[in-house]
Amino acid sequence: MELAAAVLAGDVRALARALTLVEERLPGARELCVKLAAHTGRALRVGVTGAPGSGKSTLIDALIHVARTRGERVAVLAVDPSSPRSGGALLGDRVRMTSHAADDGVFVRSMASRGALGALAPNAGEALDLFDAAGFTLLFIESVGAGQADVDIAAESDLTLVLTAPGGGDSIQALKSGILEIADLWVVTKGDDPRAASVKNELLSMLTLCGAPGIAERICIVASLAQQGVDALLRKIVDAGAAARADGGFDLRRRLRVRRRILAAAAELCAERLPVDTPLLAELEVRIRVGDLSVVGAARALLSGGNA
């Protein structure tokens, strides 16, 4: 069976091969994505992000348990950091989700960040499209342990969860906002810690000052290992997804996502076609050093073949 047809039929081995094509940018990857494009847009894509140690993998594992009881087919893309020296990655996030290894309704894939900024892997969006085309209805994308400026996950998600754990910082850290502002739902993990209620109150106070609507209902406390609050969180995820479908929020996010991918692909194609070692490039370097040309002017000259 052709690979695209096998993915559409839900063949997990074909899906794994397709993911490798996309991740490694092997021949046939772009053609495969084109064939499957019309079969995407049905699944709910949930981004899960937060600082290292905030409990992202553990929470996703707990959510999978609840989602499967609801009949959802769940796929997870777990992004792990790549070493800046060796380029390798542990790909260990899925170790926390091995309890679902025998479940045909769950598919977990790890992907290395490959040095990309923003806490995602370069082809994370295309991987999510493959999950969608394969018939998975609920998709989780787990970011690398994220800092305050790592907000790319919101662009690839229909709904974004930002996790905060007790002991992760004081209220001054919360006031710095950053990643907190991309959230649709805020989740205080390790809810059996006595400090969890205090963290929730700090979030509530800070986000109320920022003027975000309906804050109190959008902050959840969970204890993932004990499965406390996980059912309620999944209900909020599903309800928020349904509301976004009804009011057009999903369509807007998906249009913006497609536009962002077009621009990223255009930049990548430009980079592939640019000369890396030519007399023109050497000449432009000299002109910049002597102050005859700006970097932007040199870039324009490089793109136009010599006209600054």
Short mmCIF file of N, CA and C in Angstrom, two decimals, residues 83-195:
data_model
loop_
_atom_site.label_atom_id
_atom_site.label_comp_id
_atom_site.label_asym_id
_atom_site.label_seq_id
_atom_site.Cartn_x
_atom_site.Cartn_y
_atom_site.Cartn_z
N SER A 83 21.83 18.02 22.13
CA SER A 83 23.09 18.49 22.67
C SER A 83 23.74 19.48 21.70
N PRO A 84 24.20 20.64 22.19
CA PRO A 84 24.88 21.59 21.30
C PRO A 84 26.25 21.09 20.85
N ARG A 85 26.77 20.07 21.54
CA ARG A 85 28.09 19.55 21.18
C ARG A 85 27.99 18.35 20.24
N SER A 86 27.24 17.34 20.66
CA SER A 86 27.17 16.13 19.85
C SER A 86 26.01 16.15 18.86
N GLY A 87 25.00 16.98 19.14
CA GLY A 87 23.81 16.99 18.30
C GLY A 87 22.81 15.92 18.67
N GLY A 88 23.18 15.03 19.59
CA GLY A 88 22.29 13.95 20.00
C GLY A 88 21.26 14.40 21.00
N ALA A 89 20.25 13.54 21.21
CA ALA A 89 19.19 13.83 22.17
C ALA A 89 18.80 12.55 22.87
N LEU A 90 18.45 12.64 24.14
CA LEU A 90 18.09 11.46 24.93
C LEU A 90 16.77 10.86 24.46
N LEU A 91 15.82 11.72 24.03
CA LEU A 91 14.48 11.27 23.63
C LEU A 91 13.84 10.45 24.75
N GLY A 92 13.93 10.95 25.97
CA GLY A 92 13.49 10.20 27.13
C GLY A 92 12.12 10.54 27.64
N ASP A 93 11.44 11.56 27.09
CA ASP A 93 10.14 11.94 27.63
C ASP A 93 9.12 10.81 27.54
N ARG A 94 9.20 10.02 26.48
CA ARG A 94 8.19 8.97 26.32
C ARG A 94 8.40 7.82 27.30
N VAL A 95 9.52 7.80 28.01
CA VAL A 95 9.74 6.77 29.03
C VAL A 95 8.65 6.85 30.08
N ARG A 96 8.17 8.07 30.34
CA ARG A 96 7.13 8.25 31.35
C ARG A 96 5.75 7.82 30.84
N MET A 97 5.65 7.43 29.58
CA MET A 97 4.35 7.07 29.01
C MET A 97 4.32 5.62 28.54
N THR A 98 5.19 4.78 29.07
CA THR A 98 5.30 3.40 28.61
C THR A 98 4.09 2.55 28.99
N SER A 99 3.26 3.03 29.91
CA SER A 99 2.09 2.26 30.31
C SER A 99 1.08 2.12 29.17
N HIS A 100 1.26 2.93 28.12
CA HIS A 100 0.33 2.89 26.99
C HIS A 100 0.93 2.16 25.78
N ALA A 101 2.05 1.48 25.99
CA ALA A 101 2.77 0.88 24.86
C ALA A 101 1.94 -0.16 24.12
N ALA A 102 1.07 -0.86 24.82
CA ALA A 102 0.27 -1.91 24.19
C ALA A 102 -1.08 -1.43 23.71
N ASP A 103 -1.34 -0.14 23.81
CA ASP A 103 -2.64 0.43 23.44
C ASP A 103 -2.58 0.95 22.02
N ASP A 104 -3.37 0.35 21.13
CA ASP A 104 -3.37 0.78 19.72
C ASP A 104 -3.95 2.17 19.54
N GLY A 105 -4.64 2.66 20.57
CA GLY A 105 -5.24 3.98 20.48
C GLY A 105 -4.34 5.09 20.96
N VAL A 106 -3.07 4.76 21.24
CA VAL A 106 -2.11 5.76 21.71
C VAL A 106 -0.83 5.62 20.90
N PHE A 107 -0.32 6.75 20.43
CA PHE A 107 0.93 6.76 19.68
C PHE A 107 1.80 7.86 20.25
N VAL A 108 3.01 7.50 20.68
CA VAL A 108 3.93 8.47 21.29
C VAL A 108 5.21 8.51 20.47
N ARG A 109 5.60 9.71 20.09
CA ARG A 109 6.82 9.87 19.30
C ARG A 109 7.67 10.98 19.91
N SER A 110 8.95 10.71 20.09
CA SER A 110 9.88 11.74 20.53
C SER A 110 10.59 12.32 19.32
N MET A 111 10.93 13.60 19.41
CA MET A 111 11.62 14.27 18.31
C MET A 111 12.64 15.23 18.90
N ALA A 112 13.84 15.24 18.36
CA ALA A 112 14.89 16.12 18.86
C ALA A 112 14.67 17.54 18.38
N SER A 113 15.02 18.50 19.23
CA SER A 113 14.85 19.91 18.87
C SER A 113 15.83 20.35 17.79
N ARG A 114 16.97 19.65 17.65
CA ARG A 114 17.98 19.94 16.62
C ARG A 114 18.45 21.39 16.66
N GLY A 115 18.50 21.93 17.87
CA GLY A 115 19.03 23.28 18.04
C GLY A 115 18.06 24.39 17.71
N ALA A 116 16.82 24.04 17.33
CA ALA A 116 15.85 25.08 16.99
C ALA A 116 15.47 25.88 18.23
N LEU A 117 15.25 27.18 18.04
CA LEU A 117 14.81 28.03 19.13
C LEU A 117 13.29 27.92 19.29
N GLY A 118 12.78 28.38 20.44
CA GLY A 118 11.34 28.38 20.64
C GLY A 118 10.80 27.14 21.31
N ALA A 119 11.67 26.17 21.68
CA ALA A 119 11.31 24.98 22.45
C ALA A 119 10.58 23.92 21.63
N LEU A 120 10.60 24.02 20.28
CA LEU A 120 9.99 23.01 19.44
C LEU A 120 11.02 22.44 18.47
N ALA A 121 10.67 21.31 17.87
CA ALA A 121 11.49 20.75 16.80
C ALA A 121 11.13 21.44 15.49
N PRO A 122 12.06 21.50 14.52
CA PRO A 122 11.81 22.23 13.28
C PRO A 122 10.57 21.76 12.53
N ASN A 123 10.30 20.46 12.51
CA ASN A 123 9.19 19.92 11.73
C ASN A 123 8.04 19.41 12.62
N ALA A 124 7.90 20.03 13.78
CA ALA A 124 6.84 19.59 14.70
C ALA A 124 5.46 19.74 14.07
N GLY A 125 5.24 20.84 13.37
CA GLY A 125 3.93 21.06 12.77
C GLY A 125 3.56 19.99 11.76
N GLU A 126 4.51 19.61 10.91
CA GLU A 126 4.26 18.57 9.92
C GLU A 126 3.99 17.22 10.60
N ALA A 127 4.69 16.96 11.71
CA ALA A 127 4.45 15.71 12.44
C ALA A 127 3.03 15.68 13.00
N LEU A 128 2.56 16.80 13.51
CA LEU A 128 1.19 16.86 14.02
C LEU A 128 0.18 16.64 12.89
N ASP A 129 0.49 17.16 11.70
CA ASP A 129 -0.39 16.93 10.55
C ASP A 129 -0.51 15.43 10.25
N LEU A 130 0.60 14.71 10.37
CA LEU A 130 0.58 13.27 10.12
C LEU A 130 -0.30 12.56 11.15
N PHE A 131 -0.19 12.94 12.42
CA PHE A 131 -1.06 12.35 13.45
C PHE A 131 -2.52 12.59 13.10
N ASP A 132 -2.81 13.82 12.71
CA ASP A 132 -4.17 14.21 12.37
C ASP A 132 -4.70 13.37 11.21
N ALA A 133 -3.91 13.25 10.16
CA ALA A 133 -4.32 12.48 8.98
C ALA A 133 -4.52 11.01 9.32
N ALA A 134 -3.77 10.50 10.29
CA ALA A 134 -3.86 9.08 10.66
C ALA A 134 -5.07 8.78 11.54
N GLY A 135 -5.86 9.80 11.87
CA GLY A 135 -7.10 9.56 12.59
C GLY A 135 -7.05 9.73 14.09
N PHE A 136 -5.95 10.25 14.61
CA PHE A 136 -5.90 10.52 16.05
C PHE A 136 -6.70 11.80 16.32
N THR A 137 -7.50 11.76 17.36
CA THR A 137 -8.45 12.86 17.60
C THR A 137 -7.95 13.88 18.61
N LEU A 138 -7.02 13.48 19.47
CA LEU A 138 -6.48 14.38 20.48
C LEU A 138 -4.96 14.32 20.41
N LEU A 139 -4.33 15.44 20.10
CA LEU A 139 -2.89 15.48 19.92
C LEU A 139 -2.26 16.35 21.00
N PHE A 140 -1.25 15.82 21.66
CA PHE A 140 -0.48 16.60 22.63
C PHE A 140 0.91 16.84 22.05
N ILE A 141 1.36 18.08 22.15
CA ILE A 141 2.74 18.39 21.79
C ILE A 141 3.42 18.95 23.04
N GLU A 142 4.45 18.24 23.46
CA GLU A 142 5.18 18.63 24.67
C GLU A 142 6.46 19.34 24.26
N SER A 143 6.62 20.56 24.73
CA SER A 143 7.80 21.33 24.36
C SER A 143 9.01 20.90 25.19
N VAL A 144 10.17 21.30 24.72
CA VAL A 144 11.37 21.26 25.55
C VAL A 144 11.10 22.11 26.80
N GLY A 145 11.78 21.81 27.90
CA GLY A 145 11.65 22.67 29.07
C GLY A 145 11.85 24.11 28.67
N ALA A 146 10.81 24.93 28.85
CA ALA A 146 10.77 26.24 28.21
C ALA A 146 11.09 27.37 29.17
N GLY A 147 11.67 28.42 28.63
CA GLY A 147 11.90 29.65 29.37
C GLY A 147 10.82 30.66 29.06
N GLN A 148 10.99 31.86 29.57
CA GLN A 148 9.92 32.86 29.47
C GLN A 148 9.64 33.32 28.05
N ALA A 149 10.61 33.17 27.15
CA ALA A 149 10.43 33.67 25.79
C ALA A 149 10.15 32.56 24.78
N ASP A 150 10.03 31.32 25.22
CA ASP A 150 9.85 30.19 24.31
C ASP A 150 8.36 29.98 24.04
N VAL A 151 7.84 30.73 23.09
CA VAL A 151 6.38 30.77 22.90
C VAL A 151 5.93 30.18 21.56
N ASP A 152 6.82 29.54 20.82
CA ASP A 152 6.46 29.02 19.50
C ASP A 152 5.35 27.97 19.57
N ILE A 153 5.24 27.28 20.68
CA ILE A 153 4.26 26.19 20.79
C ILE A 153 2.84 26.70 20.56
N ALA A 154 2.56 27.94 20.94
CA ALA A 154 1.21 28.48 20.76
C ALA A 154 0.84 28.55 19.29
N ALA A 155 1.83 28.76 18.42
CA ALA A 155 1.55 28.87 16.98
C ALA A 155 1.19 27.52 16.37
N GLU A 156 1.61 26.42 16.98
CA GLU A 156 1.33 25.09 16.43
C GLU A 156 0.20 24.39 17.17
N SER A 157 -0.43 25.05 18.12
CA SER A 157 -1.47 24.43 18.94
C SER A 157 -2.81 25.13 18.76
N ASP A 158 -3.87 24.37 18.92
CA ASP A 158 -5.21 24.96 18.99
C ASP A 158 -5.47 25.50 20.38
N LEU A 159 -4.80 24.90 21.36
CA LEU A 159 -5.01 25.23 22.76
C LEU A 159 -3.68 25.02 23.47
N THR A 160 -3.30 25.94 24.34
CA THR A 160 -1.99 25.85 24.99
C THR A 160 -2.15 25.80 26.50
N LEU A 161 -1.50 24.80 27.11
CA LEU A 161 -1.42 24.71 28.57
C LEU A 161 -0.03 25.16 29.00
N VAL A 162 0.03 26.07 29.96
CA VAL A 162 1.31 26.47 30.54
C VAL A 162 1.34 25.95 31.97
N LEU A 163 2.36 25.13 32.26
CA LEU A 163 2.46 24.48 33.56
C LEU A 163 3.38 25.26 34.49
N THR A 164 2.97 25.34 35.74
CA THR A 164 3.77 25.97 36.79
C THR A 164 3.76 25.04 37.99
N ALA A 165 4.91 24.81 38.57
CA ALA A 165 5.01 23.92 39.71
C ALA A 165 5.43 24.69 40.96
N PRO A 166 4.98 24.28 42.12
CA PRO A 166 5.44 24.91 43.36
C PRO A 166 6.96 24.84 43.46
N GLY A 167 7.55 25.93 43.94
CA GLY A 167 9.00 25.98 44.09
C GLY A 167 9.71 26.44 42.84
N GLY A 168 8.94 26.84 41.81
CA GLY A 168 9.56 27.24 40.55
C GLY A 168 9.97 28.69 40.49
N GLY A 169 9.72 29.46 41.54
CA GLY A 169 10.07 30.88 41.52
C GLY A 169 9.08 31.67 42.34
N ASP A 170 9.41 32.93 42.59
CA ASP A 170 8.54 33.76 43.42
C ASP A 170 7.58 34.57 42.55
N SER A 171 6.82 35.43 43.17
CA SER A 171 5.83 36.22 42.44
C SER A 171 6.48 37.19 41.46
N ILE A 172 7.74 37.59 41.71
CA ILE A 172 8.43 38.47 40.77
C ILE A 172 8.62 37.75 39.43
N GLN A 173 8.94 36.45 39.48
CA GLN A 173 9.06 35.68 38.25
C GLN A 173 7.74 35.66 37.51
N ALA A 174 6.65 35.51 38.24
CA ALA A 174 5.33 35.49 37.61
C ALA A 174 5.03 36.81 36.92
N LEU A 175 5.45 37.91 37.56
CA LEU A 175 5.17 39.22 36.99
C LEU A 175 5.91 39.46 35.67
N LYS A 176 6.94 38.66 35.41
CA LYS A 176 7.67 38.81 34.14
C LYS A 176 6.86 38.30 32.95
N SER A 177 5.79 37.62 33.23
CA SER A 177 4.85 37.15 32.21
C SER A 177 5.54 36.29 31.17
N GLY A 178 5.76 36.84 29.96
CA GLY A 178 6.36 36.06 28.89
C GLY A 178 5.49 34.89 28.50
N ILE A 179 5.96 33.69 28.79
CA ILE A 179 5.29 32.47 28.37
C ILE A 179 3.88 32.35 28.97
N LEU A 180 3.65 32.95 30.11
CA LEU A 180 2.33 32.85 30.73
C LEU A 180 1.24 33.46 29.85
N GLU A 181 1.60 34.43 29.04
CA GLU A 181 0.60 35.15 28.25
C GLU A 181 0.08 34.36 27.06
N ILE A 182 0.73 33.26 26.70
CA ILE A 182 0.25 32.47 25.56
C ILE A 182 -0.77 31.42 25.98
N ALA A 183 -1.01 31.27 27.28
CA ALA A 183 -1.83 30.16 27.77
C ALA A 183 -3.32 30.37 27.50
N ASP A 184 -3.97 29.26 27.20
CA ASP A 184 -5.44 29.21 27.24
C ASP A 184 -5.88 28.69 28.60
N LEU A 185 -5.07 27.78 29.15
CA LEU A 185 -5.30 27.26 30.50
C LEU A 185 -3.96 27.24 31.23
N TRP A 186 -3.99 27.64 32.50
CA TRP A 186 -2.80 27.57 33.34
C TRP A 186 -2.97 26.40 34.30
N VAL A 187 -1.92 25.59 34.43
CA VAL A 187 -2.02 24.39 35.25
C VAL A 187 -0.93 24.42 36.32
N VAL A 188 -1.36 24.38 37.57
CA VAL A 188 -0.43 24.25 38.69
C VAL A 188 -0.29 22.77 38.96
N THR A 189 0.89 22.23 38.70
CA THR A 189 1.13 20.79 38.89
C THR A 189 1.60 20.51 40.32
N LYS A 190 1.72 19.21 40.62
CA LYS A 190 2.15 18.77 41.94
C LYS A 190 1.21 19.37 43.00
N GLY A 191 -0.09 19.21 42.72
CA GLY A 191 -1.11 19.83 43.56
C GLY A 191 -1.19 19.29 44.96
N ASP A 192 -0.51 18.17 45.24
CA ASP A 192 -0.47 17.66 46.60
C ASP A 192 0.61 18.35 47.44
N ASP A 193 1.36 19.25 46.83
CA ASP A 193 2.32 20.08 47.56
C ASP A 193 1.54 21.20 48.27
N PRO A 194 1.78 21.42 49.55
CA PRO A 194 1.05 22.46 50.28
C PRO A 194 1.16 23.86 49.68
N ARG A 195 2.20 24.10 48.87
CA ARG A 195 2.40 25.42 48.28
C ARG A 195 1.59 25.64 47.00
#
